[in-house]
Amino acid sequence: MNAKAFGDGVETTMSKGMKLPKFSVGVGDRFAHQAKAQLAACIKAGEFGVEVVPVWNKSNREHMIIGTEPSQTRIAADAAVKELGWTKPYFLDADHINLKTVDRFIAPCDFFTLDVAEEIGKAAKPEDVAAFVQQHPELIGEVTIPHIAEPFKTDAAFVTGVANKFLAAVQDAGRIYRYLVEKKGEGNFVPEVSMDETDSPQTPVELLIILAAIADEKIPIQTIAPKFTGRFNKGVDYVGDVAQFTKEFEEDLAAIAFAIKTYGLPENLKLSVHSGSDKFSIYKAIHEGVKKFNAGVHLKTAGTTWLEELIGLAEAGGTGLDIAKEVYREAYAHSDELRAPYATVIDIDDAKLPKPEVVEGWTSVQFTSALRHDQGNPAYNPSFRQLLHVGFKIAAKMGDRYLNALEANEEVVAKNVTTNLFDRHIRPVFLGQ
């Protein structure tokens, strides 16, 4: 079928209320001490003529590990905005929530990542699947998506199969969305749907089917996170075929643009790249794809702020370096426990982890060289970095001792946080430099 058969030109009916701007960057602040330094990077982007708005995110799991509340993240973000005079939008993301975990996020948050991973692959009711297929004859036959060279040939069995895999998840997202509307009111928050936790990347036509189901559920999503080829490990570079990622990214942009017109989804609907941070090798592809389609993008998460705190402490020397070494020593000792919750998104080579007694003798330069994500430095150690990435629980257990060290070394820590976020993330993705 061609574009006209899809009802090309359907008016968007879901764009009421709060809107996420074209470019946004998800930033984590585990210990609620770096909001000002992170916001400074967004201000710097403005000085280059590009508006990039911050979306502070912290998952329920991270709050549970550290022993914090989402309200603390809100207080830190609001204080940074006030102190730096930020007048543009900013958001607080209830990161990967479901109906079991959402309540503590309702009051402080205005961006909700609806996590339906547990429902992906679970079959929806047969009558619901049949009704979906019957309601969408435009998805059966020859499906032409503008800007994608070849049309997709589908049949009822294919659409039924995709619906069987994703419809239950979309219905779950609908339940979470309606609960949020009941608690916060329509248009008072930005909804994102996360579909990245599945076994293989969605094809453009599969993404179109998912977006049709989301429109049927009347969820006015403003960002969607699909699955991409390759590994998105925490805090280290992308592992995979960059050319294949580029193809998938651009085809997803085309599918989203088409779905907006076809199904009346919000005009500002954009891709959310759940990067796990530091995916430097695909940032050029993201920038060029966004420019080519004049599209928006949400980069989530950008900049491993907790690691920049450690780098700043190590750089400061003295007590700061001692704390950084202690975090590594304890992380090494409790490696299995710390790695378990993140097993699917880390790849640590135990043979490349330095012994704690070796690290104990390191200078500030040796420690920061191993930890800082500078692939041109032969001392950079991805395994060391990933272990420390999941080791924030150790710092949390230090309590005031860790927080006091951050405050005592605020200047050097903040410089690392701002430089990392702007130079390594915002600049290549949003400025193309």
GROMACS .gro file of C-alpha atoms in nm:
model
  433
    1MET     CA    1   0.000   0.000   0.000
    2ASN     CA    2   0.115   0.351  -0.061
    3ALA     CA    3   0.122   0.650   0.173
    4LYS     CA    4  -0.221   0.773   0.061
    5ALA     CA    5  -0.375   0.443   0.161
    6PHE     CA    6  -0.259   0.509   0.513
    7GLY     CA    7  -0.466   0.825   0.532
    8ASP     CA    8  -0.167   1.053   0.484
    9GLY     CA    9  -0.227   1.390   0.644
   10VAL     CA   10  -0.423   1.276   0.953
   11GLU     CA   11  -0.425   1.562   1.199
   12THR     CA   12  -0.228   1.516   1.517
   13THR     CA   13  -0.469   1.496   1.807
   14MET     CA   14  -0.239   1.416   2.095
   15SER     CA   15  -0.016   1.723   2.130
   16LYS     CA   16  -0.191   1.896   2.419
   17GLY     CA   17  -0.014   2.020   2.728
   18MET     CA   18   0.351   1.984   2.825
   19LYS     CA   19   0.590   1.945   2.531
   20LEU     CA   20   0.945   1.814   2.521
   21PRO     CA   21   1.161   2.039   2.297
   22LYS     CA   22   1.336   1.907   1.987
   23PHE     CA   23   1.670   1.828   2.153
   24SER     CA   24   1.697   1.688   2.503
   25VAL     CA   25   1.963   1.512   2.701
   26GLY     CA   26   1.906   1.265   2.982
   27VAL     CA   27   2.144   1.319   3.271
   28GLY     CA   28   2.186   1.109   3.583
   29ASP     CA   29   2.290   1.257   3.914
   30ARG     CA   30   2.309   0.966   4.155
   31PHE     CA   31   2.414   1.170   4.458
   32ALA     CA   32   2.220   1.488   4.370
   33HIS     CA   33   2.533   1.708   4.379
   34GLN     CA   34   2.604   1.780   4.009
   35ALA     CA   35   2.284   1.936   3.873
   36LYS     CA   36   2.447   2.276   3.843
   37ALA     CA   37   2.750   2.136   3.659
   38GLN     CA   38   2.523   1.941   3.422
   39LEU     CA   39   2.303   2.242   3.354
   40ALA     CA   40   2.616   2.445   3.279
   41ALA     CA   41   2.679   2.211   2.981
   42CYS     CA   42   2.329   2.284   2.844
   43ILE     CA   43   2.390   2.657   2.890
   44LYS     CA   44   2.712   2.618   2.695
   45ALA     CA   45   2.518   2.453   2.410
   46GLY     CA   46   2.297   2.762   2.401
   47GLU     CA   47   2.606   2.977   2.358
   48PHE     CA   48   2.670   2.777   2.040
   49GLY     CA   49   2.317   2.850   1.920
   50VAL     CA   50   2.155   2.512   1.995
   51GLU     CA   51   1.888   2.457   2.260
   52VAL     CA   52   1.943   2.131   2.446
   53VAL     CA   53   1.721   2.086   2.751
   54PRO     CA   54   1.812   1.865   3.047
   55VAL     CA   55   1.604   1.572   3.162
   56TRP     CA   56   1.733   1.452   3.499
   57ASN     CA   57   1.679   1.079   3.541
   58LYS     CA   58   1.731   0.832   3.821
   59SER     CA   59   1.575   0.488   3.821
   60ASN     CA   60   1.386   0.323   4.103
   61ARG     CA   61   1.669   0.069   4.127
   62GLU     CA   62   1.925   0.346   4.179
   63HIS     CA   63   1.709   0.514   4.442
   64MET     CA   64   1.675   0.179   4.623
   65ILE     CA   65   2.049   0.109   4.613
   66ILE     CA   66   2.149   0.455   4.733
   67GLY     CA   67   1.857   0.505   4.974
   68THR     CA   68   1.723   0.827   4.818
   69GLU     CA   69   1.388   0.963   4.706
   70PRO     CA   70   1.291   1.119   4.371
   71SER     CA   71   1.198   1.436   4.561
   72GLN     CA   72   1.569   1.489   4.635
   73THR     CA   73   1.650   1.486   4.263
   74ARG     CA   74   1.375   1.744   4.206
   75ILE     CA   75   1.511   1.970   4.481
   76ALA     CA   76   1.862   1.954   4.331
   77ALA     CA   77   1.738   2.026   3.977
   78ASP     CA   78   1.517   2.317   4.087
   79ALA     CA   79   1.802   2.468   4.288
   80ALA     CA   80   2.043   2.449   3.991
   81VAL     CA   81   1.787   2.607   3.758
   82LYS     CA   82   1.727   2.892   4.001
   83GLU     CA   83   2.094   2.954   4.074
   84LEU     CA   84   2.200   2.958   3.707
   85GLY     CA   85   1.895   3.149   3.585
   86TRP     CA   86   1.783   2.879   3.338
   87THR     CA   87   1.455   2.994   3.178
   88LYS     CA   88   1.405   2.714   2.925
   89PRO     CA   89   1.216   2.390   2.994
   90TYR     CA   90   1.367   2.115   3.207
   91PHE     CA   91   1.228   1.782   3.322
   92LEU     CA   92   1.262   1.511   3.582
   93ASP     CA   93   1.230   1.156   3.445
   94ALA     CA   94   1.075   0.870   3.641
   95ASP     CA   95   1.314   0.632   3.472
   96HIS     CA   96   1.184   0.285   3.380
   97ILE     CA   97   0.876   0.279   3.601
   98ASN     CA   98   0.580   0.042   3.604
   99LEU     CA   99   0.260   0.026   3.809
  100LYS     CA  100   0.448  -0.134   4.100
  101THR     CA  101   0.710   0.140   4.128
  102VAL     CA  102   0.550   0.459   3.995
  103ASP     CA  103   0.386   0.606   4.305
  104ARG     CA  104   0.696   0.759   4.465
  105PHE     CA  105   0.770   0.939   4.136
  106ILE     CA  106   0.428   1.090   4.071
  107ALA     CA  107   0.462   1.417   4.265
  108PRO     CA  108   0.821   1.521   4.174
  109CYS     CA  109   0.840   1.398   3.813
  110ASP     CA  110   0.702   1.535   3.486
  111PHE     CA  111   0.856   1.284   3.243
  112PHE     CA  112   0.774   0.914   3.271
  113THR     CA  113   0.958   0.633   3.092
  114LEU     CA  114   0.696   0.360   3.076
  115ASP     CA  115   0.889   0.035   3.112
  116VAL     CA  116   0.697  -0.257   2.964
  117ALA     CA  117   0.990  -0.495   2.925
  118GLU     CA  118   0.822  -0.769   3.129
  119GLU     CA  119   0.528  -0.777   2.887
  120ILE     CA  120   0.724  -0.787   2.560
  121GLY     CA  121   0.682  -1.132   2.410
  122LYS     CA  122   0.378  -1.219   2.623
  123ALA     CA  123   0.084  -1.294   2.398
  124ALA     CA  124  -0.209  -1.054   2.417
  125LYS     CA  125  -0.564  -1.191   2.422
  126PRO     CA  126  -0.636  -1.354   2.083
  127GLU     CA  127  -0.947  -1.139   2.038
  128ASP     CA  128  -0.742  -0.821   2.099
  129VAL     CA  129  -0.485  -0.927   1.841
  130ALA     CA  130  -0.756  -1.013   1.591
  131ALA     CA  131  -0.927  -0.677   1.651
  132PHE     CA  132  -0.597  -0.492   1.599
  133VAL     CA  133  -0.527  -0.670   1.270
  134GLN     CA  134  -0.881  -0.604   1.148
  135GLN     CA  135  -0.857  -0.236   1.245
  136HIS     CA  136  -0.534  -0.185   1.048
  137PRO     CA  137  -0.571  -0.319   0.694
  138GLU     CA  138  -0.318  -0.054   0.583
  139LEU     CA  139  -0.046  -0.260   0.751
  140ILE     CA  140  -0.113  -0.560   0.530
  141GLY     CA  141   0.022  -0.587   0.176
  142GLU     CA  142   0.284  -0.353   0.033
  143VAL     CA  143   0.373  -0.096   0.298
  144THR     CA  144   0.560   0.205   0.164
  145ILE     CA  145   0.731   0.433   0.414
  146PRO     CA  146   0.865   0.755   0.259
  147HIS     CA  147   1.248   0.784   0.257
  148ILE     CA  148   1.290   0.406   0.279
  149ALA     CA  149   1.389   0.275  -0.063
  150GLU     CA  150   1.207  -0.058  -0.073
  151PRO     CA  151   0.844  -0.115   0.031
  152PHE     CA  152   0.778  -0.378   0.297
  153LYS     CA  153   0.564  -0.675   0.197
  154THR     CA  154   0.351  -0.807   0.480
  155ASP     CA  155   0.052  -1.033   0.526
  156ALA     CA  156  -0.202  -1.086   0.804
  157ALA     CA  157   0.013  -1.358   0.961
  158PHE     CA  158   0.310  -1.120   0.990
  159VAL     CA  159   0.105  -0.841   1.150
  160THR     CA  160  -0.054  -1.095   1.384
  161GLY     CA  161   0.292  -1.216   1.488
  162VAL     CA  162   0.420  -0.866   1.563
  163ALA     CA  163   0.101  -0.785   1.753
  164ASN     CA  164   0.141  -1.107   1.953
  165LYS     CA  165   0.489  -0.993   2.055
  166PHE     CA  166   0.420  -0.628   2.138
  167LEU     CA  167   0.047  -0.565   2.188
  168ALA     CA  168   0.037  -0.680   2.552
  169ALA     CA  169   0.331  -0.448   2.626
  170VAL     CA  170   0.157  -0.152   2.461
  171GLN     CA  171  -0.162  -0.230   2.655
  172ASP     CA  172   0.046  -0.230   2.975
  173ALA     CA  173   0.188   0.110   2.878
  174GLY     CA  174  -0.173   0.226   2.833
  175ARG     CA  175  -0.261   0.116   3.185
  176ILE     CA  176   0.039   0.302   3.331
  177TYR     CA  177  -0.039   0.612   3.123
  178ARG     CA  178  -0.404   0.623   3.235
  179TYR     CA  179  -0.300   0.580   3.597
  180LEU     CA  180  -0.066   0.879   3.559
  181VAL     CA  181  -0.343   1.085   3.398
  182GLU     CA  182  -0.566   1.001   3.694
  183LYS     CA  183  -0.297   1.115   3.939
  184LYS     CA  184  -0.139   1.410   3.754
  185GLY     CA  185  -0.392   1.520   3.496
  186GLU     CA  186  -0.375   1.500   3.117
  187GLY     CA  187  -0.098   1.704   2.955
  188ASN     CA  188   0.094   1.753   3.279
  189PHE     CA  189   0.378   1.514   3.194
  190VAL     CA  190   0.581   1.377   2.902
  191PRO     CA  191   0.531   1.003   2.833
  192GLU     CA  192   0.801   0.785   2.680
  193VAL     CA  193   0.757   0.420   2.588
  194SER     CA  194   1.062   0.196   2.614
  195MET     CA  195   1.079  -0.095   2.370
  196ASP     CA  196   1.455  -0.151   2.379
  197GLU     CA  197   1.461  -0.452   2.609
  198THR     CA  198   1.385  -0.718   2.351
  199ASP     CA  199   1.588  -0.981   2.170
  200SER     CA  200   1.631  -0.813   1.831
  201PRO     CA  201   1.591  -0.468   1.673
  202GLN     CA  202   1.248  -0.380   1.539
  203THR     CA  203   1.226  -0.334   1.164
  204PRO     CA  204   1.067  -0.007   1.045
  205VAL     CA  205   0.738  -0.183   0.970
  206GLU     CA  206   0.741  -0.347   1.316
  207LEU     CA  207   0.799  -0.004   1.471
  208LEU     CA  208   0.508   0.127   1.263
  209ILE     CA  209   0.286  -0.152   1.398
  210ILE     CA  210   0.393  -0.068   1.755
  211LEU     CA  211   0.318   0.301   1.698
  212ALA     CA  212  -0.024   0.215   1.554
  213ALA     CA  213  -0.098   0.017   1.871
  214ILE     CA  214   0.023   0.307   2.088
  215ALA     CA  215  -0.207   0.544   1.897
  216ASP     CA  216  -0.497   0.300   1.950
  217GLU     CA  217  -0.423   0.313   2.325
  218LYS     CA  218  -0.437   0.694   2.297
  219ILE     CA  219  -0.096   0.738   2.461
  220PRO     CA  220   0.042   1.076   2.345
  221ILE     CA  221   0.401   0.958   2.352
  222GLN     CA  222   0.667   1.217   2.282
  223THR     CA  223   0.962   0.977   2.275
  224ILE     CA  224   1.001   0.609   2.195
  225ALA     CA  225   1.305   0.395   2.267
  226PRO     CA  226   1.338   0.111   2.016
  227LYS     CA  227   1.598  -0.163   2.016
  228PHE     CA  228   1.909  -0.111   1.802
  229THR     CA  229   2.174  -0.353   1.679
  230GLY     CA  230   2.485  -0.385   1.895
  231ARG     CA  231   2.566  -0.369   2.264
  232PHE     CA  232   2.497  -0.057   2.470
  233ASN     CA  233   2.707  -0.136   2.775
  234LYS     CA  234   2.714   0.104   3.067
  235GLY     CA  235   2.963   0.388   3.041
  236VAL     CA  236   3.171   0.255   2.751
  237ASP     CA  237   3.158   0.287   2.374
  238TYR     CA  238   2.912   0.118   2.141
  239VAL     CA  239   3.003  -0.237   2.040
  240GLY     CA  240   2.863  -0.329   1.701
  241ASP     CA  241   2.830  -0.244   1.334
  242VAL     CA  242   2.810   0.136   1.304
  243ALA     CA  243   2.685   0.118   0.944
  244GLN     CA  244   2.400  -0.111   1.050
  245PHE     CA  245   2.314   0.118   1.344
  246THR     CA  246   2.308   0.415   1.104
  247LYS     CA  247   2.067   0.233   0.871
  248GLU     CA  248   1.837   0.135   1.159
  249PHE     CA  249   1.845   0.482   1.314
  250GLU     CA  250   1.752   0.657   0.988
  251GLU     CA  251   1.481   0.402   0.906
  252ASP     CA  252   1.333   0.450   1.254
  253LEU     CA  253   1.330   0.827   1.198
  254ALA     CA  254   1.141   0.768   0.871
  255ALA     CA  255   0.893   0.533   1.040
  256ILE     CA  256   0.825   0.783   1.319
  257ALA     CA  257   0.771   1.072   1.075
  258PHE     CA  258   0.526   0.856   0.882
  259ALA     CA  259   0.344   0.737   1.195
  260ILE     CA  260   0.294   1.096   1.312
  261LYS     CA  261   0.109   1.178   0.989
  262THR     CA  262  -0.070   0.846   0.968
  263TYR     CA  263  -0.191   0.794   1.323
  264GLY     CA  264  -0.216   1.145   1.462
  265LEU     CA  265   0.066   1.099   1.713
  266PRO     CA  266   0.224   1.413   1.863
  267GLU     CA  267   0.420   1.619   1.610
  268ASN     CA  268   0.723   1.632   1.843
  269LEU     CA  269   0.745   1.251   1.879
  270LYS     CA  270   1.113   1.159   1.856
  271LEU     CA  271   1.358   0.877   1.906
  272SER     CA  272   1.502   0.817   2.249
  273VAL     CA  273   1.844   0.650   2.239
  274HIS     CA  274   1.897   0.458   2.562
  275SER     CA  275   2.269   0.483   2.522
  276GLY     CA  276   2.400   0.376   2.862
  277SER     CA  277   2.626   0.677   2.797
  278ASP     CA  278   2.947   0.731   2.605
  279LYS     CA  279   2.851   0.574   2.270
  280PHE     CA  280   3.100   0.798   2.092
  281SER     CA  281   3.129   0.592   1.773
  282ILE     CA  282   2.758   0.635   1.684
  283TYR     CA  283   2.722   1.004   1.780
  284LYS     CA  284   2.810   1.122   1.429
  285ALA     CA  285   2.544   0.893   1.282
  286ILE     CA  286   2.286   1.027   1.526
  287HIS     CA  287   2.373   1.388   1.443
  288GLU     CA  288   2.365   1.331   1.068
  289GLY     CA  289   2.040   1.133   1.080
  290VAL     CA  290   1.865   1.397   1.288
  291LYS     CA  291   1.988   1.669   1.052
  292LYS     CA  292   1.884   1.473   0.742
  293PHE     CA  293   1.526   1.425   0.869
  294ASN     CA  294   1.505   1.756   1.056
  295ALA     CA  295   1.406   1.543   1.354
  296GLY     CA  296   1.448   1.570   1.727
  297VAL     CA  297   1.630   1.324   1.950
  298HIS     CA  298   1.648   1.242   2.320
  299LEU     CA  299   1.992   1.113   2.419
  300LYS     CA  300   1.950   0.912   2.735
  301THR     CA  301   2.175   0.880   2.926
  302ALA     CA  302   2.456   1.120   2.839
  303GLY     CA  303   2.764   1.153   3.051
  304THR     CA  304   2.845   0.917   3.336
  305THR     CA  305   2.835   1.182   3.607
  306TRP     CA  306   2.913   0.947   3.893
  307LEU     CA  307   3.238   0.845   3.725
  308GLU     CA  308   3.325   1.209   3.661
  309GLU     CA  309   3.284   1.264   4.036
  310LEU     CA  310   3.536   0.987   4.101
  311ILE     CA  311   3.771   1.130   3.840
  312GLY     CA  312   3.745   1.473   4.002
  313LEU     CA  313   3.818   1.331   4.348
  314ALA     CA  314   4.116   1.136   4.216
  315GLU     CA  315   4.242   1.444   4.033
  316ALA     CA  316   4.219   1.646   4.353
  317GLY     CA  317   4.460   1.408   4.527
  318GLY     CA  318   4.487   1.368   4.902
  319THR     CA  319   4.167   1.249   5.068
  320GLY     CA  320   3.982   1.259   4.735
  321LEU     CA  321   4.226   1.014   4.577
  322ASP     CA  322   4.209   0.795   4.889
  323ILE     CA  323   3.830   0.775   4.859
  324ALA     CA  324   3.852   0.688   4.488
  325LYS     CA  325   4.095   0.406   4.567
  326GLU     CA  326   3.875   0.283   4.851
  327VAL     CA  327   3.573   0.269   4.621
  328TYR     CA  328   3.772   0.054   4.378
  329ARG     CA  329   3.907  -0.173   4.653
  330GLU     CA  330   3.557  -0.239   4.788
  331ALA     CA  331   3.407  -0.272   4.440
  332TYR     CA  332   3.669  -0.533   4.355
  333ALA     CA  333   3.592  -0.722   4.678
  334HIS     CA  334   3.216  -0.716   4.613
  335SER     CA  335   3.234  -0.747   4.237
  336ASP     CA  336   2.976  -1.024   4.188
  337GLU     CA  337   2.713  -0.850   4.399
  338LEU     CA  338   2.760  -0.515   4.224
  339ARG     CA  339   2.761  -0.662   3.875
  340ALA     CA  340   2.453  -0.883   3.914
  341PRO     CA  341   2.182  -0.616   3.855
  342TYR     CA  342   2.366  -0.492   3.544
  343ALA     CA  343   2.479  -0.826   3.402
  344THR     CA  344   2.317  -0.772   3.061
  345VAL     CA  345   2.471  -0.427   3.008
  346ILE     CA  346   2.833  -0.471   3.115
  347ASP     CA  347   3.126  -0.670   2.976
  348ILE     CA  348   3.408  -0.685   3.228
  349ASP     CA  349   3.722  -0.885   3.160
  350ASP     CA  350   3.839  -0.998   3.505
  351ALA     CA  351   4.189  -1.054   3.373
  352LYS     CA  352   4.213  -0.682   3.295
  353LEU     CA  353   4.106  -0.562   3.639
  354PRO     CA  354   4.411  -0.435   3.830
  355LYS     CA  355   4.458  -0.575   4.180
  356PRO     CA  356   4.354  -0.330   4.455
  357GLU     CA  357   4.706  -0.338   4.601
  358VAL     CA  358   4.838  -0.216   4.264
  359VAL     CA  359   4.581   0.064   4.247
  360GLU     CA  360   4.672   0.160   4.603
  361GLY     CA  361   5.010   0.275   4.474
  362TRP     CA  362   4.873   0.477   4.182
  363THR     CA  363   4.914   0.850   4.142
  364SER     CA  364   4.619   1.075   4.055
  365VAL     CA  365   4.725   1.064   3.690
  366GLN     CA  366   4.740   0.684   3.683
  367PHE     CA  367   4.393   0.653   3.838
  368THR     CA  368   4.226   0.911   3.614
  369SER     CA  369   4.402   0.776   3.303
  370ALA     CA  370   4.258   0.430   3.366
  371LEU     CA  371   3.910   0.564   3.441
  372ARG     CA  372   3.853   0.859   3.207
  373HIS     CA  373   3.694   0.756   2.876
  374ASP     CA  374   3.977   0.868   2.651
  375GLN     CA  375   4.030   0.598   2.392
  376GLY     CA  376   4.348   0.766   2.275
  377ASN     CA  377   4.511   0.704   2.612
  378PRO     CA  378   4.677   0.360   2.625
  379ALA     CA  379   4.617   0.352   3.002
  380TYR     CA  380   4.236   0.370   2.959
  381ASN     CA  381   4.083   0.049   3.099
  382PRO     CA  382   3.718  -0.026   3.003
  383SER     CA  383   3.691  -0.311   3.255
  384PHE     CA  384   3.817  -0.089   3.539
  385ARG     CA  385   3.570   0.177   3.427
  386GLN     CA  386   3.271  -0.057   3.412
  387LEU     CA  387   3.337  -0.205   3.755
  388LEU     CA  388   3.351   0.143   3.904
  389HIS     CA  389   3.040   0.238   3.708
  390VAL     CA  390   2.837  -0.025   3.897
  391GLY     CA  391   3.024   0.048   4.220
  392PHE     CA  392   2.822   0.355   4.323
  393LYS     CA  393   2.670   0.148   4.605
  394ILE     CA  394   3.010   0.160   4.775
  395ALA     CA  395   3.011   0.540   4.773
  396ALA     CA  396   2.651   0.540   4.897
  397LYS     CA  397   2.757   0.334   5.198
  398MET     CA  398   3.025   0.593   5.278
  399GLY     CA  399   2.744   0.841   5.336
  400ASP     CA  400   2.854   1.186   5.447
  401ARG     CA  401   3.221   1.101   5.401
  402TYR     CA  402   3.169   1.072   5.025
  403LEU     CA  403   2.932   1.369   5.001
  404ASN     CA  404   3.165   1.588   5.209
  405ALA     CA  405   3.451   1.499   4.974
  406LEU     CA  406   3.240   1.607   4.675
  407GLU     CA  407   3.163   1.938   4.842
  408ALA     CA  408   3.524   1.996   4.947
  409ASN     CA  409   3.639   1.936   4.588
  410GLU     CA  410   3.340   2.090   4.412
  411GLU     CA  411   3.536   2.299   4.164
  412VAL     CA  412   3.747   2.019   4.016
  413VAL     CA  413   3.455   1.772   4.019
  414ALA     CA  414   3.217   2.019   3.850
  415LYS     CA  415   3.474   2.099   3.582
  416ASN     CA  416   3.499   1.731   3.491
  417VAL     CA  417   3.121   1.687   3.488
  418THR     CA  418   3.057   1.989   3.265
  419THR     CA  419   3.347   1.920   3.028
  420ASN     CA  420   3.248   1.556   2.988
  421LEU     CA  421   2.882   1.628   2.919
  422PHE     CA  422   2.944   1.913   2.676
  423ASP     CA  423   3.260   1.807   2.492
  424ARG     CA  424   3.199   1.432   2.467
  425HIS     CA  425   2.819   1.421   2.433
  426ILE     CA  426   2.637   1.745   2.353
  427ARG     CA  427   2.897   1.874   2.107
  428PRO     CA  428   2.910   1.567   1.877
  429VAL     CA  429   2.539   1.476   1.896
  430PHE     CA  430   2.370   1.817   1.882
  431LEU     CA  431   2.635   2.045   1.732
  432GLY     CA  432   2.805   1.794   1.505
  433GLN     CA  433   3.153   1.899   1.616
   0.00000   0.00000   0.00000
